[in-house]
Short mmCIF file of C-alpha atoms in Angstrom, two decimals:
data_model
loop_
_atom_site.label_atom_id
_atom_site.label_comp_id
_atom_site.label_asym_id
_atom_site.label_seq_id
_atom_site.Cartn_x
_atom_site.Cartn_y
_atom_site.Cartn_z
CA MET Z 1 87.33 146.61 176.10
CA ASN Z 2 84.44 144.83 173.79
CA SER Z 3 81.07 144.04 175.46
CA THR Z 4 81.99 140.26 175.64
CA THR Z 5 84.90 141.32 178.14
CA ILE Z 6 82.54 143.34 180.05
CA ASN Z 7 80.14 140.81 180.43
CA GLN Z 8 82.31 138.23 181.61
CA LEU Z 9 83.87 140.74 183.99
CA GLU Z 10 80.53 141.82 185.74
CA THR Z 11 80.33 138.05 186.19
CA TYR Z 12 83.50 137.37 187.74
CA LYS Z 13 82.46 140.60 190.16
CA ALA Z 14 79.07 138.45 190.69
CA ILE Z 15 81.20 135.26 191.70
CA GLU Z 16 83.45 137.24 193.93
CA ALA Z 17 80.82 139.30 195.82
CA VAL Z 18 79.15 135.77 196.62
CA CYS Z 19 81.87 134.14 197.83
CA VAL Z 20 82.80 137.48 199.95
CA SER Z 21 79.34 137.54 201.66
CA ASN Z 22 79.05 133.59 202.02
CA HIS Z 23 82.55 133.58 203.49
CA ALA Z 24 82.20 131.29 206.62
CA CYS Z 25 81.05 128.63 204.01
CA TRP Z 26 84.47 128.04 202.75
CA SER Z 27 87.13 130.06 205.03
CA ASN Z 28 87.23 126.64 206.99
CA VAL Z 29 88.48 124.93 203.40
CA LYS Z 30 92.34 125.91 202.75
CA GLU Z 31 92.25 125.04 199.21
CA PHE Z 32 89.56 126.90 198.31
CA ARG Z 33 90.95 130.13 200.23
CA GLY Z 34 93.92 129.85 197.79
CA ALA Z 35 91.72 129.76 194.51
CA PHE Z 36 89.64 132.77 196.11
CA SER Z 37 92.79 134.70 197.03
CA ARG Z 38 94.24 133.92 193.18
CA PHE Z 39 90.85 134.51 191.90
CA ALA Z 40 89.77 137.81 192.96
CA LEU Z 41 93.51 138.60 192.39
CA LYS Z 42 93.21 138.14 188.77
CA VAL Z 43 89.46 139.96 188.63
CA ALA Z 44 91.26 142.89 190.23
CA GLN Z 45 94.29 142.86 187.81
CA LEU Z 46 91.29 142.33 184.57
CA ASP Z 47 89.10 145.24 186.09
CA ILE Z 48 92.05 147.65 185.98
CA LEU Z 49 93.17 146.65 182.80
CA SER Z 50 90.20 146.77 181.28
CA GLU Z 51 89.94 150.49 182.13
CA ASN Z 52 92.76 151.48 179.71
CA GLU Z 53 91.48 151.40 175.78
CA SER Z 54 94.72 150.26 174.59
CA SER Z 55 94.78 147.23 171.57
CA SER Z 56 98.01 146.52 172.97
CA LEU Z 57 96.40 145.08 175.97
CA ASN Z 58 94.09 142.51 174.56
CA PRO Z 59 96.33 139.84 174.48
CA ARG Z 60 96.92 140.49 178.51
CA LEU Z 61 93.23 140.58 178.62
CA GLU Z 62 92.56 137.71 176.96
CA TYR Z 63 95.04 135.84 179.08
CA LEU Z 64 93.66 136.82 182.29
CA ILE Z 65 90.53 135.55 181.20
CA LYS Z 66 91.90 132.37 180.47
CA GLU Z 67 93.67 131.84 183.82
CA ILE Z 68 89.96 133.39 185.74
CA GLU Z 69 88.03 130.39 183.56
CA HIS Z 70 90.65 127.62 184.42
CA ILE Z 71 90.71 129.01 188.42
CA LEU Z 72 86.62 128.49 188.25
CA LYS Z 73 86.54 125.24 186.62
CA VAL Z 74 89.02 123.65 188.59
CA HIS Z 75 88.36 124.56 191.68
CA PHE Z 76 85.45 126.89 192.04
CA ASP Z 77 82.51 124.89 190.03
CA ARG Z 78 84.06 121.69 191.47
CA TYR Z 79 83.82 123.37 195.35
CA PHE Z 80 80.22 124.56 194.52
CA ASP Z 81 79.20 121.60 193.22
CA TYR Z 82 80.42 119.72 196.66
CA LEU Z 83 78.15 122.59 198.14
CA GLN Z 84 75.23 121.48 196.61
CA GLN Z 85 75.08 119.11 199.61
CA LYS Z 86 75.36 121.33 202.04
CA ASN Z 87 74.12 124.67 201.04
CA SER Z 88 72.08 124.57 197.82
CA GLU Z 89 71.02 128.45 197.92
CA ILE Z 90 74.66 129.19 197.66
CA TYR Z 91 75.32 126.78 194.70
CA GLN Z 92 72.17 128.11 193.06
CA VAL Z 93 73.12 131.28 193.20
CA TYR Z 94 76.59 130.84 192.15
CA ASN Z 95 75.30 127.98 189.33
CA ARG Z 96 72.95 130.70 187.53
CA ILE Z 97 75.97 133.28 187.83
CA ARG Z 98 78.29 130.99 186.12
CA ARG Z 99 75.82 129.63 183.83
CA SER Z 100 74.80 132.58 182.33
CA SER Z 101 78.09 134.06 181.39
#
């Protein structure tokens, strides 16, 4: 696995940690709960696949990263933009992690 993929995985894990530690802020939002579940599943899959050094997995890794980025763009970015008004601290943490990737 290349360093870019490792960095992306670490970023995704950091985003997941922010969401888990702030579960109360979004647990009542059905759409975000679903998006978070899909995101966490994809991150876990990426983590497992990244442990395998087989180059035949590269297309699958790339596909997972595209799926994760889509979830982040369509669901997470919008929800955290909305949260900016209600909880700027969580928004700032998420935004810092997201923009660092």
